[in-house]
Tab-separated table of C-alpha atoms in Angstrom:
chain	number	residue	atom	x	y	z
T	1	MET	CA	10.244	-15.923	-13.969
T	2	SER	CA	13.317	-14.811	-15.885
T	3	ARG	CA	11.208	-12.263	-17.720
T	4	ILE	CA	9.910	-10.799	-14.465
T	5	THR	CA	13.426	-10.746	-13.007
T	6	GLU	CA	14.609	-8.852	-16.071
T	7	LEU	CA	11.811	-6.333	-15.631
T	8	LEU	CA	12.723	-5.826	-11.978
T	9	LEU	CA	16.379	-5.236	-12.854
T	10	LYS	CA	15.461	-2.713	-15.516
T	11	ALA	CA	13.106	-0.998	-13.100
T	12	ALA	CA	15.939	-0.709	-10.568
T	13	ASN	CA	18.222	0.753	-13.230
T	14	GLY	CA	15.440	3.088	-14.270
T	15	ALA	CA	15.406	4.623	-10.789
T	16	ARG	CA	18.385	6.686	-11.979
T	17	ASP	CA	15.984	8.512	-14.290
T	18	PHE	CA	13.689	9.562	-11.454
T	19	SER	CA	13.052	13.277	-11.054
T	20	LEU	CA	14.377	14.993	-7.934
T	21	PRO	CA	11.074	14.612	-6.021
T	22	GLY	CA	11.007	10.953	-7.059
T	23	LYS	CA	14.544	10.334	-5.781
T	24	ILE	CA	13.785	12.092	-2.498
T	25	SER	CA	10.610	10.038	-2.142
T	26	LEU	CA	12.459	6.803	-2.862
T	27	LEU	CA	15.082	7.707	-0.250
T	28	THR	CA	12.320	8.513	2.253
T	29	ILE	CA	10.682	5.108	1.700
T	30	LEU	CA	14.020	3.353	2.144
T	31	LEU	CA	14.643	5.240	5.390
T	32	ILE	CA	11.208	4.269	6.723
T	33	LEU	CA	11.888	0.652	5.753
T	34	LEU	CA	15.162	0.798	7.691
T	35	LEU	CA	13.283	2.388	10.590
T	36	ALA	CA	10.916	-0.596	10.639
T	37	LEU	CA	13.648	-3.225	10.279
T	38	LEU	CA	15.969	-1.696	12.877
T	39	ALA	CA	13.263	-0.687	15.370
T	40	PRO	CA	14.581	-2.939	18.197
T	41	TYR	CA	18.044	-1.404	17.849
T	42	ILE	CA	17.286	2.297	17.356
T	43	ALA	CA	14.403	2.564	19.839
T	44	ILE	CA	16.086	3.089	23.189
T	45	HIS	CA	12.916	2.644	25.252
T	46	SER	CA	9.996	0.257	25.098
T	47	HIS	CA	7.051	1.085	22.838
T	48	GLN	CA	4.575	-0.523	25.280
T	49	ILE	CA	5.871	0.198	28.775
T	50	SER	CA	6.192	3.567	30.476
T	51	SER	CA	9.757	4.820	30.533
T	52	GLY	CA	9.419	8.374	31.751
T	53	PRO	CA	7.068	11.061	33.053
T	54	PRO	CA	3.775	11.429	31.123
T	55	LEU	CA	3.519	14.075	28.407
T	56	LEU	CA	7.223	14.840	28.507
T	57	PRO	CA	8.308	17.212	25.711
T	58	PRO	CA	11.102	16.163	23.304
T	59	GLY	CA	14.493	15.933	24.991
T	60	GLY	CA	15.885	14.435	28.155
T	61	GLY	CA	16.380	10.925	26.806
T	62	HIS	CA	13.109	10.978	24.846
T	63	PRO	CA	13.865	12.546	21.432
T	64	LEU	CA	10.172	12.911	20.498
T	65	GLY	CA	8.699	13.092	23.989
T	66	THR	CA	6.212	10.764	25.682
T	67	ASP	CA	2.451	10.210	25.624
T	68	GLU	CA	-0.049	10.418	28.493
T	69	LEU	CA	1.238	7.113	29.925
T	70	GLY	CA	4.898	8.076	29.715
T	71	ILE	CA	5.599	5.727	26.783
T	72	ASP	CA	8.356	6.916	24.472
T	73	LEU	CA	6.911	8.362	21.268
T	74	TRP	CA	10.010	7.662	19.139
T	75	ALA	CA	9.754	3.959	19.984
T	76	GLN	CA	6.053	3.970	19.127
T	77	ILE	CA	6.726	5.552	15.730
T	78	CYS	CA	9.531	3.074	14.977
T	79	TYR	CA	7.398	0.048	15.770
T	80	GLY	CA	4.333	1.691	14.256
T	81	SER	CA	6.117	1.839	10.904
T	82	ARG	CA	6.196	-1.966	10.969
T	83	VAL	CA	2.433	-2.140	11.399
T	84	SER	CA	1.689	0.433	8.717
T	85	LEU	CA	4.024	-1.241	6.210
T	86	LEU	CA	2.637	-4.691	7.041
T	87	VAL	CA	-0.925	-3.537	6.439
T	88	GLY	CA	-0.002	-1.592	3.301
T	89	LEU	CA	2.110	-4.296	1.666
T	90	GLY	CA	-0.187	-7.133	2.758
T	91	THR	CA	-3.240	-5.389	1.361
T	92	ALA	CA	-1.492	-4.478	-1.890
T	93	PHE	CA	-0.234	-8.040	-2.391
T	94	LEU	CA	-3.624	-9.661	-1.775
T	95	ALA	CA	-5.450	-7.101	-3.906
T	96	ALA	CA	-2.952	-7.356	-6.772
T	97	LEU	CA	-2.907	-11.162	-6.671
T	98	GLY	CA	-6.674	-11.552	-6.540
T	99	GLY	CA	-7.462	-8.675	-8.884
T	100	GLY	CA	-4.765	-9.737	-11.352
T	101	LEU	CA	-6.120	-13.278	-11.591
T	102	VAL	CA	-9.694	-12.006	-11.974
T	103	GLY	CA	-8.626	-9.548	-14.667
T	104	ILE	CA	-6.732	-12.210	-16.629
T	105	VAL	CA	-9.724	-14.572	-16.505
T	106	ALA	CA	-12.145	-11.840	-17.564
T	107	GLY	CA	-9.953	-10.575	-20.385
T	108	TYR	CA	-8.975	-13.976	-21.753
T	109	LEU	CA	-12.313	-15.784	-21.544
T	110	GLY	CA	-14.549	-12.885	-22.534
T	111	GLY	CA	-18.242	-13.603	-23.022
T	112	TRP	CA	-20.537	-13.918	-20.021
T	113	PRO	CA	-17.707	-14.381	-17.438
T	114	ASP	CA	-16.282	-11.041	-18.536
T	115	LYS	CA	-19.687	-9.363	-18.335
T	116	VAL	CA	-20.386	-10.741	-14.861
T	117	ILE	CA	-16.966	-9.701	-13.557
T	118	MET	CA	-17.219	-6.219	-15.081
T	119	ARG	CA	-20.673	-5.649	-13.559
T	120	LEU	CA	-19.277	-6.723	-10.183
T	121	ILE	CA	-16.368	-4.307	-10.617
T	122	ASP	CA	-18.793	-1.500	-11.513
T	123	ILE	CA	-20.772	-2.195	-8.332
T	124	MET	CA	-17.611	-2.225	-6.205
T	125	ILE	CA	-16.471	1.087	-7.681
T	126	VAL	CA	-19.692	2.976	-6.906
T	127	LEU	CA	-19.983	1.594	-3.367
T	128	PRO	CA	-18.902	4.018	-0.616
T	129	ASP	CA	-15.878	2.013	0.432
T	130	PHE	CA	-14.794	3.704	3.653
T	131	PRO	CA	-18.189	3.533	5.433
T	132	LEU	CA	-18.411	-0.133	4.457
T	133	MET	CA	-14.852	-0.664	5.696
T	134	ILE	CA	-15.940	0.719	9.057
T	135	VAL	CA	-18.923	-1.656	9.200
T	136	LEU	CA	-16.884	-4.718	8.196
T	137	ALA	CA	-13.980	-3.851	10.516
T	138	ALA	CA	-16.410	-3.457	13.422
T	139	PHE	CA	-18.140	-6.740	12.526
T	140	LEU	CA	-14.955	-8.813	12.073
T	141	GLY	CA	-13.190	-7.405	15.104
T	142	PRO	CA	-10.008	-5.380	15.681
T	143	SER	CA	-7.051	-7.353	14.348
T	144	LEU	CA	-4.428	-6.649	11.707
T	145	LEU	CA	-5.417	-9.690	9.645
T	146	ASN	CA	-9.053	-8.598	9.554
T	147	ILE	CA	-8.050	-5.079	8.554
T	148	ILE	CA	-5.882	-6.404	5.707
T	149	ILE	CA	-8.729	-8.638	4.478
T	150	VAL	CA	-11.237	-5.773	4.600
T	151	LEU	CA	-8.915	-3.366	2.776
T	152	ALA	CA	-8.003	-5.955	0.129
T	153	PHE	CA	-11.704	-6.687	-0.446
T	154	PHE	CA	-12.228	-3.074	-1.518
T	155	SER	CA	-8.953	-2.749	-3.462
T	156	TRP	CA	-8.862	-5.693	-5.901
T	157	VAL	CA	-10.977	-3.895	-8.512
T	158	PHE	CA	-8.181	-1.530	-9.557
T	159	PRO	CA	-5.584	-4.163	-10.572
T	160	ALA	CA	-8.423	-6.240	-12.066
T	161	ARG	CA	-9.410	-3.475	-14.481
T	162	ILE	CA	-5.815	-2.770	-15.463
T	163	THR	CA	-5.040	-6.457	-16.016
T	164	ARG	CA	-8.207	-7.053	-18.025
T	165	SER	CA	-7.523	-4.152	-20.402
T	166	GLN	CA	-3.960	-5.377	-20.987
T	167	VAL	CA	-5.049	-8.968	-21.600
T	168	LEU	CA	-7.716	-7.842	-24.078
T	169	MET	CA	-4.950	-6.173	-26.072
T	170	LEU	CA	-2.399	-8.975	-25.669
T	171	LYS	CA	-4.664	-11.818	-26.755
T	172	GLN	CA	-4.981	-10.160	-30.170
T	173	GLN	CA	-1.215	-10.277	-30.706
T	174	SER	CA	0.064	-12.679	-33.334
T	175	TYR	CA	2.430	-14.570	-31.004
T	176	VAL	CA	-0.440	-15.321	-28.589
T	177	LYS	CA	-2.667	-16.546	-31.424
T	178	SER	CA	0.202	-18.685	-32.705
T	179	ALA	CA	0.677	-20.225	-29.264
T	180	GLU	CA	-3.046	-21.013	-29.112
T	181	THR	CA	-2.854	-22.625	-32.553
T	182	TYR	CA	-0.076	-24.929	-31.358
T	183	GLY	CA	-2.184	-26.026	-28.401
T	184	ALA	CA	-1.043	-23.686	-25.605
T	185	GLY	CA	-3.437	-23.792	-22.672
T	186	ALA	CA	-4.752	-20.927	-20.563
T	187	TRP	CA	-2.219	-21.564	-17.770
T	188	TYR	CA	0.717	-21.521	-20.187
T	189	LEU	CA	-0.474	-18.288	-21.823
T	190	MET	CA	-1.025	-16.647	-18.450
T	191	TRP	CA	2.402	-17.621	-17.081
T	192	LYS	CA	4.498	-17.110	-20.223
T	193	HIS	CA	2.791	-14.216	-21.997
T	194	PHE	CA	0.171	-12.382	-19.941
T	195	LEU	CA	1.852	-12.179	-16.526
T	196	PRO	CA	5.233	-10.788	-17.713
T	197	GLU	CA	3.471	-8.112	-19.776
T	198	VAL	CA	1.001	-6.945	-17.134
T	199	PHE	CA	3.437	-7.203	-14.218
T	200	PRO	CA	4.921	-3.668	-14.545
T	201	LEU	CA	1.541	-1.911	-14.440
T	202	VAL	CA	0.252	-4.156	-11.666
T	203	ALA	CA	3.441	-3.502	-9.662
T	204	VAL	CA	2.942	0.241	-10.041
T	205	ASN	CA	-0.655	-0.165	-8.939
T	206	MET	CA	0.541	-2.136	-5.904
T	207	ILE	CA	2.604	0.841	-4.773
T	208	ARG	CA	-0.425	3.091	-5.092
T	209	LEU	CA	-2.558	0.569	-3.202
T	210	THR	CA	0.053	0.427	-0.433
T	211	GLY	CA	-0.334	4.151	0.216
T	212	ARG	CA	-4.115	3.872	0.063
T	213	ALA	CA	-4.120	0.979	2.524
T	214	ILE	CA	-1.855	2.814	4.975
T	215	ILE	CA	-4.190	5.810	4.956
T	216	SER	CA	-7.271	3.592	5.322
T	217	GLU	CA	-5.719	1.685	8.241
T	218	ALA	CA	-4.858	4.988	9.889
T	219	GLY	CA	-8.449	6.125	9.375
T	220	LEU	CA	-9.870	2.951	10.923
T	221	SER	CA	-7.422	3.171	13.832
T	222	PHE	CA	-8.266	6.853	14.270
T	223	LEU	CA	-11.910	5.818	14.702
T	224	GLY	CA	-10.906	3.189	17.264
T	225	LEU	CA	-11.394	0.188	14.958
T	226	GLY	CA	-7.739	-0.763	14.652
T	227	ASP	CA	-5.833	-3.408	16.572
T	228	PRO	CA	-5.392	-1.888	20.063
T	229	THR	CA	-2.076	-3.729	20.518
T	230	SER	CA	-0.546	-2.698	17.191
T	231	LYS	CA	0.692	0.810	18.061
T	232	SER	CA	0.259	1.884	14.451
T	233	TRP	CA	0.638	5.527	13.458
T	234	GLY	CA	-3.135	5.856	13.174
T	235	LEU	CA	-3.606	4.451	16.671
T	236	ILE	CA	-1.086	6.926	18.098
T	237	ILE	CA	-3.049	9.755	16.467
T	238	HIS	CA	-6.290	8.271	17.846
T	239	HIS	CA	-4.925	8.282	21.409
T	240	ALA	CA	-3.622	11.828	20.995
T	241	THR	CA	-6.884	13.259	19.651
T	242	SER	CA	-8.869	11.388	22.322
T	243	PHE	CA	-6.917	13.186	25.051
T	244	ARG	CA	-9.141	15.884	26.491
T	245	GLY	CA	-7.838	19.351	25.799
T	246	ILE	CA	-5.090	18.233	23.391
T	247	TYR	CA	-5.623	21.305	21.194
T	248	PHE	CA	-5.632	23.710	24.135
T	249	THR	CA	-2.205	22.596	25.305
T	250	GLY	CA	1.227	22.237	23.735
T	251	PHE	CA	1.103	18.437	23.848
T	252	TRP	CA	-0.042	18.235	20.222
T	253	LYS	CA	3.314	19.678	19.112
T	254	TRP	CA	4.944	16.289	19.600
T	255	TRP	CA	2.257	13.744	20.493
T	256	LEU	CA	0.075	14.465	17.447
T	257	LEU	CA	2.470	16.151	15.043
T	258	TYR	CA	5.225	13.530	14.737
T	259	PRO	CA	3.075	10.466	13.895
T	260	TRP	CA	1.084	12.621	11.471
T	261	LEU	CA	4.314	13.726	9.770
T	262	ALA	CA	5.506	10.114	9.511
T	263	LEU	CA	2.188	9.072	7.970
T	264	MET	CA	2.136	11.920	5.468
T	265	LEU	CA	5.779	11.435	4.469
T	266	MET	CA	5.167	7.751	3.746
T	267	VAL	CA	1.976	8.266	1.736
T	268	ILE	CA	3.291	11.226	-0.269
T	269	SER	CA	6.544	9.400	-1.026
T	270	LEU	CA	4.626	6.348	-2.250
T	271	ALA	CA	2.516	8.595	-4.478
T	272	PHE	CA	5.597	10.207	-6.055
T	273	VAL	CA	7.370	6.876	-6.617
T	274	SER	CA	4.194	5.409	-8.097
T	275	ARG	CA	3.950	8.327	-10.504
T	276	GLU	CA	7.572	7.938	-11.579
T	277	LEU	CA	7.210	4.200	-12.177
T	278	GLU	CA	3.953	4.696	-14.038
T	279	ARG	CA	5.654	7.213	-16.316
T	280	MET	CA	8.332	4.646	-17.075
T	281	ALA	CA	5.981	1.681	-17.456
T	282	ASP	CA	3.335	3.279	-19.664
T	283	PRO	CA	4.577	4.704	-22.990
T	284	ARG	CA	1.439	6.809	-23.328
T	285	LEU	CA	2.698	8.940	-20.441
T	286	GLY	CA	5.861	9.805	-22.335
T	287	GLY	CA	8.240	7.727	-20.248
T	288	ARG	CA	10.349	4.632	-20.723
T	289	ARG	CA	8.976	1.129	-20.688
T	290	PHE	CA	10.288	-1.922	-18.826
T	291	VAL	CA	10.981	-3.703	-22.118
């Protein structure tokens, strides 16, 4: 654990070397995190109960206006950031944990387990994931837990491939072979040697998976397959686009635009931060390493 802690500290120090877009993206993510944490304090009105006239434009006590039920849109976006972050981080954690373990097993054992796992990964890659997500989400029912499980099921292959390739390289190193000679077991090698070395790349992949999961959840919610009580950004967009005549009126200027901007800012910021961390973690990209 000390090795991983050291890597995290060096990653935090490495944030000083981010490019300007990377620093802006990191600041944007931090602001959205604060928005989610402080939602009960910065949202003046309820995000579930009507607090004003329906379809009220921004102003007059409602900084971003209201929806067709008179519910404050700023409150919905604040609380919706919690849902989007929960789905994104939960999916990324499950996918990285499961995929990382599968990749370590495949890379270390080799032989027929590796072949079976790689064929399964190949099948998962060529499958049309989003249509299957729609089918599974409709079958399991609309809840945040089900959405996280469905998204993680289609996301574990990416950290698995990265982890496997790293383990294949690491198990040829002299210090790993020496540890095996002295009787080190698979668990010891995984915890002491493999995990600290693959953690930076898996962590970078987790950030990328977070953005992917947020977009996928928004897509499922947009199609009406999200949790109807969650008030996620995708669900707000779904309600706005389902309103008859939304594009022939000025309502879209706040009801549709603001949640879309929040969603795009979060996903784009995650993509930029992921790129910066990948540049630092992978020496082949010309950046610094967490070593």
